[in-house]
Coordinates of C-alpha atoms and ligand atoms in Angstrom, one line a residue:
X1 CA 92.2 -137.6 -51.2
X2 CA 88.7 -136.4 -52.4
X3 CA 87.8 -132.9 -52.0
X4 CA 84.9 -130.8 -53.4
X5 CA 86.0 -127.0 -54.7
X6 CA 83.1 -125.1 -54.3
X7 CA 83.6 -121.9 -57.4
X8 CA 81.8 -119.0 -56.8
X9 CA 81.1 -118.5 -60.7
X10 CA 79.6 -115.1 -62.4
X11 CA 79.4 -113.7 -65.3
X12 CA 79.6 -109.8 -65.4
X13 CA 76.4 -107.9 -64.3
X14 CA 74.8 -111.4 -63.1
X15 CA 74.5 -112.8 -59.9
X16 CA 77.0 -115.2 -58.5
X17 CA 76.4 -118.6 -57.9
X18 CA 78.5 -121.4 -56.6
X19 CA 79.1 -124.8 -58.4
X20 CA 80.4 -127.5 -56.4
X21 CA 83.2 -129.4 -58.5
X22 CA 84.7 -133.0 -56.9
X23 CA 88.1 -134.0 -57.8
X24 CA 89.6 -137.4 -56.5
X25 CA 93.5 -138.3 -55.8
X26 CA 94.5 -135.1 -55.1
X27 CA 97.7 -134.8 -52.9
X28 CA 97.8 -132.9 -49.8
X29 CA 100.9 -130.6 -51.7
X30 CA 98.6 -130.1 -54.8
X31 CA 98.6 -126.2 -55.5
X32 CA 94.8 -124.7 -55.3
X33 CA 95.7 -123.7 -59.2
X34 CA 96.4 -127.2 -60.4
X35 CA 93.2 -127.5 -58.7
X36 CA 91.2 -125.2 -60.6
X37 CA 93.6 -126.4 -63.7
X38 CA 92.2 -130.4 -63.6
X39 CA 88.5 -128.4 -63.4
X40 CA 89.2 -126.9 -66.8
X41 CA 90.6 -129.7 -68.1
X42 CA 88.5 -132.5 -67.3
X43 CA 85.8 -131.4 -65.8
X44 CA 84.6 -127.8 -67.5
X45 CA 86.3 -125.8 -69.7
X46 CA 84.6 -123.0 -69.7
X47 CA 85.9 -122.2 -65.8
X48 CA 87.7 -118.9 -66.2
X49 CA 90.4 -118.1 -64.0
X50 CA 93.9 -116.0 -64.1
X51 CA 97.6 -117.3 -64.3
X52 CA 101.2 -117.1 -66.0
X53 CA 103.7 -118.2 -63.7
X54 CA 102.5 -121.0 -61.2
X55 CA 105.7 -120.0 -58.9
X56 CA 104.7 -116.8 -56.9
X57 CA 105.8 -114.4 -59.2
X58 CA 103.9 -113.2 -61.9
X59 CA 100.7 -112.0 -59.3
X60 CA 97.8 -113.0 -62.0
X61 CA 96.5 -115.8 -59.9
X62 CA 94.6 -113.9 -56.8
X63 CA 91.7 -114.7 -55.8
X64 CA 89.7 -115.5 -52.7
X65 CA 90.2 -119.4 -51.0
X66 CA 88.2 -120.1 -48.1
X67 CA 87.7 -116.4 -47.8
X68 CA 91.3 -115.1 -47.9
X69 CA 92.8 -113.5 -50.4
X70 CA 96.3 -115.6 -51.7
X71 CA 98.2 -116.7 -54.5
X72 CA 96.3 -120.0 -56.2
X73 CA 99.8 -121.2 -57.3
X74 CA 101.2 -120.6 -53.5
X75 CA 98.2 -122.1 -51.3
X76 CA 98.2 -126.1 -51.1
X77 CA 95.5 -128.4 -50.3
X78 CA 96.3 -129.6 -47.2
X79 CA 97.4 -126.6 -46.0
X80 CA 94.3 -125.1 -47.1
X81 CA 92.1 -127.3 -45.0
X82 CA 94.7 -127.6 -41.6
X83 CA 94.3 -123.6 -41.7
X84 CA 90.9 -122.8 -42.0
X85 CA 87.9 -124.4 -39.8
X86 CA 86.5 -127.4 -41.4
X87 CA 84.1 -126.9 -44.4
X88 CA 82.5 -130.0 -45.7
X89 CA 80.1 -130.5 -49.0
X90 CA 78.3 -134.5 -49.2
X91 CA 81.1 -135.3 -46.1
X92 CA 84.2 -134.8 -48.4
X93 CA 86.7 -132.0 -47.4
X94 CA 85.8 -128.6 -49.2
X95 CA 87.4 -125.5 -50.1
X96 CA 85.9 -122.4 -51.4
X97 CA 87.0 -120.2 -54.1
X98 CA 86.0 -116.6 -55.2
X99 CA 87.5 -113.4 -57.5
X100 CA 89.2 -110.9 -55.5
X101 CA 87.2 -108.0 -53.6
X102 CA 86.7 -104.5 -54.6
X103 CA 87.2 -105.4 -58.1
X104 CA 84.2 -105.9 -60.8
X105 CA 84.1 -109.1 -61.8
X106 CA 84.8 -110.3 -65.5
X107 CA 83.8 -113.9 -65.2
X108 CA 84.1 -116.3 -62.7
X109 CA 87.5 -115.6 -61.0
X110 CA 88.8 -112.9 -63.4
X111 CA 88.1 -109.4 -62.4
X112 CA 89.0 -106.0 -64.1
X113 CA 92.1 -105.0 -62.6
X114 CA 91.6 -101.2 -63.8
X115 CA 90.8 -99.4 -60.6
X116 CA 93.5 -101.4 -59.2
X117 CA 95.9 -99.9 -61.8
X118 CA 94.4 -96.7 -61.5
X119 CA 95.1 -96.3 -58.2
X120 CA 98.5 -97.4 -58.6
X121 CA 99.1 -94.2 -61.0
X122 CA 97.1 -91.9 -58.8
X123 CA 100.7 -92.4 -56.7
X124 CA 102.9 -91.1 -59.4
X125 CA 104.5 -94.3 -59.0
X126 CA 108.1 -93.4 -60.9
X127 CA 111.4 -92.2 -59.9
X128 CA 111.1 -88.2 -60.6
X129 CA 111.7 -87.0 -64.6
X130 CA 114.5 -84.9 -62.3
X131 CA 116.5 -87.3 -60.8
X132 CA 117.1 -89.6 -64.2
X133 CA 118.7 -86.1 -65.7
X134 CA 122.4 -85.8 -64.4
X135 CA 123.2 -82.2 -64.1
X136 CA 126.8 -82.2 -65.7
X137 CA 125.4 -83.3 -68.9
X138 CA 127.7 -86.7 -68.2
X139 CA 125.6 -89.6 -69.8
X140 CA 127.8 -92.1 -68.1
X141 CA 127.2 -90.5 -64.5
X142 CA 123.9 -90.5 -65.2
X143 CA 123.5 -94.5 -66.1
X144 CA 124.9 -95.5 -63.2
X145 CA 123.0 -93.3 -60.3
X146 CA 125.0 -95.2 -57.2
X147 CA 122.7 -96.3 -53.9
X148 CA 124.1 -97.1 -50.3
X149 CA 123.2 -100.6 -49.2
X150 CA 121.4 -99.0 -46.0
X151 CA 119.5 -96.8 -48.9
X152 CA 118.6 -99.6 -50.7
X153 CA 117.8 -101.5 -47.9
X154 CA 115.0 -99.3 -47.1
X155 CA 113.0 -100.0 -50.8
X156 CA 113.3 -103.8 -50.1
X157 CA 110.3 -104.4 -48.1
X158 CA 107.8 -102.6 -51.0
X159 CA 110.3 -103.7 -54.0
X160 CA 109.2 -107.1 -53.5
X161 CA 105.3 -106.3 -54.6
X162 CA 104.3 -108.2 -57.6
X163 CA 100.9 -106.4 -57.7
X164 CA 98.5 -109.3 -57.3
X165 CA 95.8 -107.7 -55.4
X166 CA 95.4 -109.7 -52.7
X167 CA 95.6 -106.5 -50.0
X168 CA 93.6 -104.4 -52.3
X169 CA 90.5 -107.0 -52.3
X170 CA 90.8 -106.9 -48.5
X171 CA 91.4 -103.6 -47.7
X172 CA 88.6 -101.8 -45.3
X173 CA 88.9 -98.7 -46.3
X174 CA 89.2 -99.3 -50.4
X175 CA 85.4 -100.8 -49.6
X176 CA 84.4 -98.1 -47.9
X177 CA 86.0 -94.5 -49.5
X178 CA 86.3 -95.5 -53.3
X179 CA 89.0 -93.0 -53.5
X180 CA 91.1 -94.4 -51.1
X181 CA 94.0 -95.8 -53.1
X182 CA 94.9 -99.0 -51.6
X183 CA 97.6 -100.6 -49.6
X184 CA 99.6 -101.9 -53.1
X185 CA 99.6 -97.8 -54.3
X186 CA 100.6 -97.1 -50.7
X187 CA 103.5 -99.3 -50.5
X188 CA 105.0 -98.6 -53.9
X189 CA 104.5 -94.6 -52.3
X190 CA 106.9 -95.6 -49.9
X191 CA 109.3 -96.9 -52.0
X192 CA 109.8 -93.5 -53.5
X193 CA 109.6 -91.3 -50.7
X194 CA 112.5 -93.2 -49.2
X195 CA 114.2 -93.4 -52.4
X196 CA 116.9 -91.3 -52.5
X197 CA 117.3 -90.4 -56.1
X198 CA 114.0 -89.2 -56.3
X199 CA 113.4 -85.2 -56.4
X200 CA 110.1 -84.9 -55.4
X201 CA 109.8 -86.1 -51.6
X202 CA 107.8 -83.3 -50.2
X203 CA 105.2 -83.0 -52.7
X204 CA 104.6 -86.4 -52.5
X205 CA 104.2 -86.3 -49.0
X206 CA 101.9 -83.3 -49.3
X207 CA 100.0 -85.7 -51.9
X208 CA 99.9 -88.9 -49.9
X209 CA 99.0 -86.7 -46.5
X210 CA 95.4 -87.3 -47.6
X211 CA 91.9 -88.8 -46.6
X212 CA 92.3 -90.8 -49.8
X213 CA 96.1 -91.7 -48.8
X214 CA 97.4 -92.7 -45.7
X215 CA 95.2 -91.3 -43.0
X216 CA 92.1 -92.7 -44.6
X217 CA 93.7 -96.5 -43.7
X218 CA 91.8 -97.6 -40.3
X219 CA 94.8 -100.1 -39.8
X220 CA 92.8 -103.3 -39.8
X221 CA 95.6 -105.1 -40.4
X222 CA 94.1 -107.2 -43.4
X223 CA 97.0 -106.0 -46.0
X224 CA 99.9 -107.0 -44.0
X225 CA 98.2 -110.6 -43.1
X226 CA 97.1 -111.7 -46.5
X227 CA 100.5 -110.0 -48.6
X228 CA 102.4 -113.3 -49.7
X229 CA 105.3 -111.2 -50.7
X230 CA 105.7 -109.9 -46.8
X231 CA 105.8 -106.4 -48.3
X232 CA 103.8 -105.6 -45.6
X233 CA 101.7 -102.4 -46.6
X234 CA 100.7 -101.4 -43.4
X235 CA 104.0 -100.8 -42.1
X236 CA 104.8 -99.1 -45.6
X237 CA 101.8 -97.0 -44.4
X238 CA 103.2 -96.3 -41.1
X239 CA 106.9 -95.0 -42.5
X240 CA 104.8 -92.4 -45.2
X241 CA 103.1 -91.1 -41.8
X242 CA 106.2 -91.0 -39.7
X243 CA 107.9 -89.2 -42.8
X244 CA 105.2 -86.7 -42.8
X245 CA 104.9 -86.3 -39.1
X246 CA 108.7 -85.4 -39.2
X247 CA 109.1 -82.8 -41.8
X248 CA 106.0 -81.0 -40.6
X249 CA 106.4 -78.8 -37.6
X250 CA 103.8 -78.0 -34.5
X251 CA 102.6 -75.3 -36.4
X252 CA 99.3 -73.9 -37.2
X253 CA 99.2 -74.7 -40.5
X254 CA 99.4 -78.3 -39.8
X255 CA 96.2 -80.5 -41.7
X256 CA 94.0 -81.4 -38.7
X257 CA 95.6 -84.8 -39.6
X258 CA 98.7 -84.0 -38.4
X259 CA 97.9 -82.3 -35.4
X260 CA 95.7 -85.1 -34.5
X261 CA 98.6 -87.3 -34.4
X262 CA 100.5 -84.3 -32.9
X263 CA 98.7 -83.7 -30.1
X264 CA 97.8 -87.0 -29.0
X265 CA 101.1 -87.5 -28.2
X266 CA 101.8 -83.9 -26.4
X267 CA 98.6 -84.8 -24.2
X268 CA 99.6 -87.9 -23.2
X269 CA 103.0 -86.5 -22.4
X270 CA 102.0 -84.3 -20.4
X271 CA 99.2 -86.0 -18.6
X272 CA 99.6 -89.8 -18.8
X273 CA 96.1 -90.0 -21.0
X274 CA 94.2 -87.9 -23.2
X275 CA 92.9 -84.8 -21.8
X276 CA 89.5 -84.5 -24.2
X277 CA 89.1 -80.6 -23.9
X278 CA 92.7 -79.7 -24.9
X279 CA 92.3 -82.3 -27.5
X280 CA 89.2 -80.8 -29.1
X281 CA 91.0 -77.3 -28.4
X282 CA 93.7 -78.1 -29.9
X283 CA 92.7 -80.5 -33.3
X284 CA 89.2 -79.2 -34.2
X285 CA 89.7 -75.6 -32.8
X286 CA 93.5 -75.5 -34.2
X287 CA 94.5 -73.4 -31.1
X288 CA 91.1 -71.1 -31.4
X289 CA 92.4 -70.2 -34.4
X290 CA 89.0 -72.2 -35.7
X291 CA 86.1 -70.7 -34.2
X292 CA 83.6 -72.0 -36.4
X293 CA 84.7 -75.8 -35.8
X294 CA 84.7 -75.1 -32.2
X295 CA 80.9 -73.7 -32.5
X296 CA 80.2 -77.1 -34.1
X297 CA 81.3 -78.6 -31.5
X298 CA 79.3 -76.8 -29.1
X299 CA 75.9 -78.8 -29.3
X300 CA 78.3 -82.0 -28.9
X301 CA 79.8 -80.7 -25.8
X302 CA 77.1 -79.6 -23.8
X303 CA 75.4 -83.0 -24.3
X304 CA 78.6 -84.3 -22.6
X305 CA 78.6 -81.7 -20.2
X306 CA 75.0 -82.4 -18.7
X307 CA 75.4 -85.9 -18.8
X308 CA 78.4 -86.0 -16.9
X309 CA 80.9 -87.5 -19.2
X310 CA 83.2 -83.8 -20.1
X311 CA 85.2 -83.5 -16.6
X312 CA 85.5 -79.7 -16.1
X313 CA 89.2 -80.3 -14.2
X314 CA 92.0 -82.8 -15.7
X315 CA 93.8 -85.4 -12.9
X316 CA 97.1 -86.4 -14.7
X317 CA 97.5 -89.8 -14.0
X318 CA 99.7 -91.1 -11.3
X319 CA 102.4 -93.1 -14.2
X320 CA 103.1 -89.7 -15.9
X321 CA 106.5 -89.7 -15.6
X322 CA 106.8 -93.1 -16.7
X323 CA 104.5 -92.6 -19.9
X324 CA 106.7 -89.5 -20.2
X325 CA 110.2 -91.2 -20.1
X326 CA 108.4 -94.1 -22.5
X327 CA 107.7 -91.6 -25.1
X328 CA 111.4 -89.8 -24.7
X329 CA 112.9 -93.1 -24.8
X330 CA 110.9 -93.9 -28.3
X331 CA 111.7 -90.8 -29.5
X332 CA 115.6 -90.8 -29.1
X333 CA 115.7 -94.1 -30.9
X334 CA 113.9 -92.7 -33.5
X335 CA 116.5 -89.8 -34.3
X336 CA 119.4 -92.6 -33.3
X337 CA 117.5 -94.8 -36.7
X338 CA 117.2 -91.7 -38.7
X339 CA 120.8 -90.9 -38.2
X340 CA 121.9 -94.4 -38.9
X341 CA 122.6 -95.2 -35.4
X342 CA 122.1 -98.5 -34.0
X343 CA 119.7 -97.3 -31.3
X344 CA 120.5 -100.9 -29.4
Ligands
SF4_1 S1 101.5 -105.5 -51.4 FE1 101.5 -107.7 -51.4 S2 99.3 -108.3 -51.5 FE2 99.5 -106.2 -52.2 S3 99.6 -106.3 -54.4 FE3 101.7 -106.2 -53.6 S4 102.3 -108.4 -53.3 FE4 100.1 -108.3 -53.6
SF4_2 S1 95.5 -101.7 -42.9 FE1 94.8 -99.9 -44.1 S2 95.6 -100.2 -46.2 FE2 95.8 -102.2 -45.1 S3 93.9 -103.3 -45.6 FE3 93.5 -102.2 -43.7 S4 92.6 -100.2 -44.2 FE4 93.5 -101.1 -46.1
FES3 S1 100.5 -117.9 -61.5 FE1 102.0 -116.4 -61.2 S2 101.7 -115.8 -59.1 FE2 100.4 -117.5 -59.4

């Protein structure tokens, strides 16, 4: 077959610009990175791009194809051109390359992987100082620090990261909250609040119950479709929320976080849907223990009020008990799963 590769091609603090590359007999099972590798070789050698391992595990080949982020050694031609709507350049078959998102870009397809790292740190990503210390002094005991298989079970999902970067150059909210950071940090987070040797659980739930941790991701789903290791940081996301949401009681000193989640489902409970004025009440106001976020809500609700759309009375709706037994039944499999029940 002959396809066209069209590189988006940089060089730091210049603008990109694409270059158009044909190769001819290329298989339909050829890798995207021997690709780029018979570019360098006989077309250009001045084409920069990352990789080590061509087998999915070293994570230095990211980069953008077609405008997904994957693994060059993983994606193949013709799968590359069945998946993604038909691009043609001169009527041959074309894919498109680019470096990874959110990343600065060194040359061509290498970007600085710094913030990524950074970010990964920002997570205290180790097993606590505390827990590689045995107590007793016993050097043996402490070398071998035993695990369940359920235990262990619970790190495999994140354990199987090989920190290419693919989620990261997709993630939302990394693009938009510099701070946030990232799906990659995330996962690896879960992997030590669920480890069980590790000391420090609740401070690093205090530390990962952020704006800049989990409840600044708006769940768009891009990390968990683009991971080629199916560690799957969304749902990583979703176990250091239901971790926090456990341990931290309906109390007043909740972060409006919390009771957001909280109280959305003690509304709904009750009423079938959302009842907006308990809602504001009870997240923004904190129980009219927070007058002056309920003044600033003030302008906002008589707005709503004269145009009709802040109903003075509530009308539960007529499948509250089913919406009620829905949410028991969730919960009691919940505590079942936590107490290493089968909740089948
Ligand atoms: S979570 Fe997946 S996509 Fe993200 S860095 Fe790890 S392996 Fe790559
Ligand atoms: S789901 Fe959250 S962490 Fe994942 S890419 Fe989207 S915003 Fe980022
Ligand atoms: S070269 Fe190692 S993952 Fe692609």
């Amino acid at each position: 077959m002959k396809i066209a590769l069209e590189i988006l091609r940089q060089q730091a603090d210049h603008a990109p610009k694409a270059q158009t590359f044909i190769l001819e007999d290329v298989a339909e099972g050829t890798t995207i990175l021997d690709c780029l590798n018979r570019v360098k070789w006989e077309l250009d050698g001045s084409l920069a791009f990352r990789k080590n391992c061509r087998n999915t595990i070293c994570g230095s080949c990211g980069m953008r194809i077609n405008g997904r982020s994957a693994l060059a050694c993983k994606e193949n031609v013709g799968e590359t051109l069945a998946k993604f709507p038909p691009r043609t350049v001169d009527g041959l078959p074309a894919i498109a390359i680019a470096p990874l998102g959110n990343l600065p870009v060194v040359k061509d397809l290498v970007v600085d992987m710094a913030p990524f790292w950074r970010d990964l740190r920002a997570v205290d990503p180790f097993v606590s100082a505390a827990a590689r210390q045995d107590p007793t002094g016993d050097r043996e005991a402490a070398a071998e620090t035993l695990q369940l298989p359920e235990e262990r079970a619970k790190l495999a999902a994140a354990g199987n990261c090989i920190l290419c970067g693919a989620c990261y150059s997709e993630c939302n909210a990394k693009e938009a909250n510099p701070n946030f950071v990232g799906p990659h940090a995330l996962a690896k987070a879960q992997r030590l609040v669920d480890e069980t040797r590790d000391t420090a659980t609740a401070a690093r739930l205090e530390r990962y119950g952020t704006t800049d941790g989990v409840w600044g991701c708006t769940r768009c789903y891009y990390c968990n479709d683009v991971c080629p290791m199916e560690v799957a940081p969304l749902d990583r996301i979703r176990d250091i929320k239901s971790a926090i949401l456990a341990r931290t009681p309906d109390s007043p000193a909740a972060s409006r976080a919390v009771r957001h989640r909280k109280t959305l489902v003690q509304t709904v409970r009750e009423g079938g849907w959302v009842d907006e004025r308990k809602f504001a009440l009870r997240v923004m106001g904190n129980g009219f223990r927070d007058l002056g976020a309920i003044a600033a809500l003030g302008p906002l609700g008589l707005r709503m009020l004269t145009r009709g759309k802040l109903p003075l009375t509530f009308e539960p709706s007529a499948g509250t008990d089913q919406v009620r037994d829905l949410i028991d039944a969730v919960r009691s499999r919940e505590a079942q799963s936590h107490h290493g029940e089968d909740p089948a």
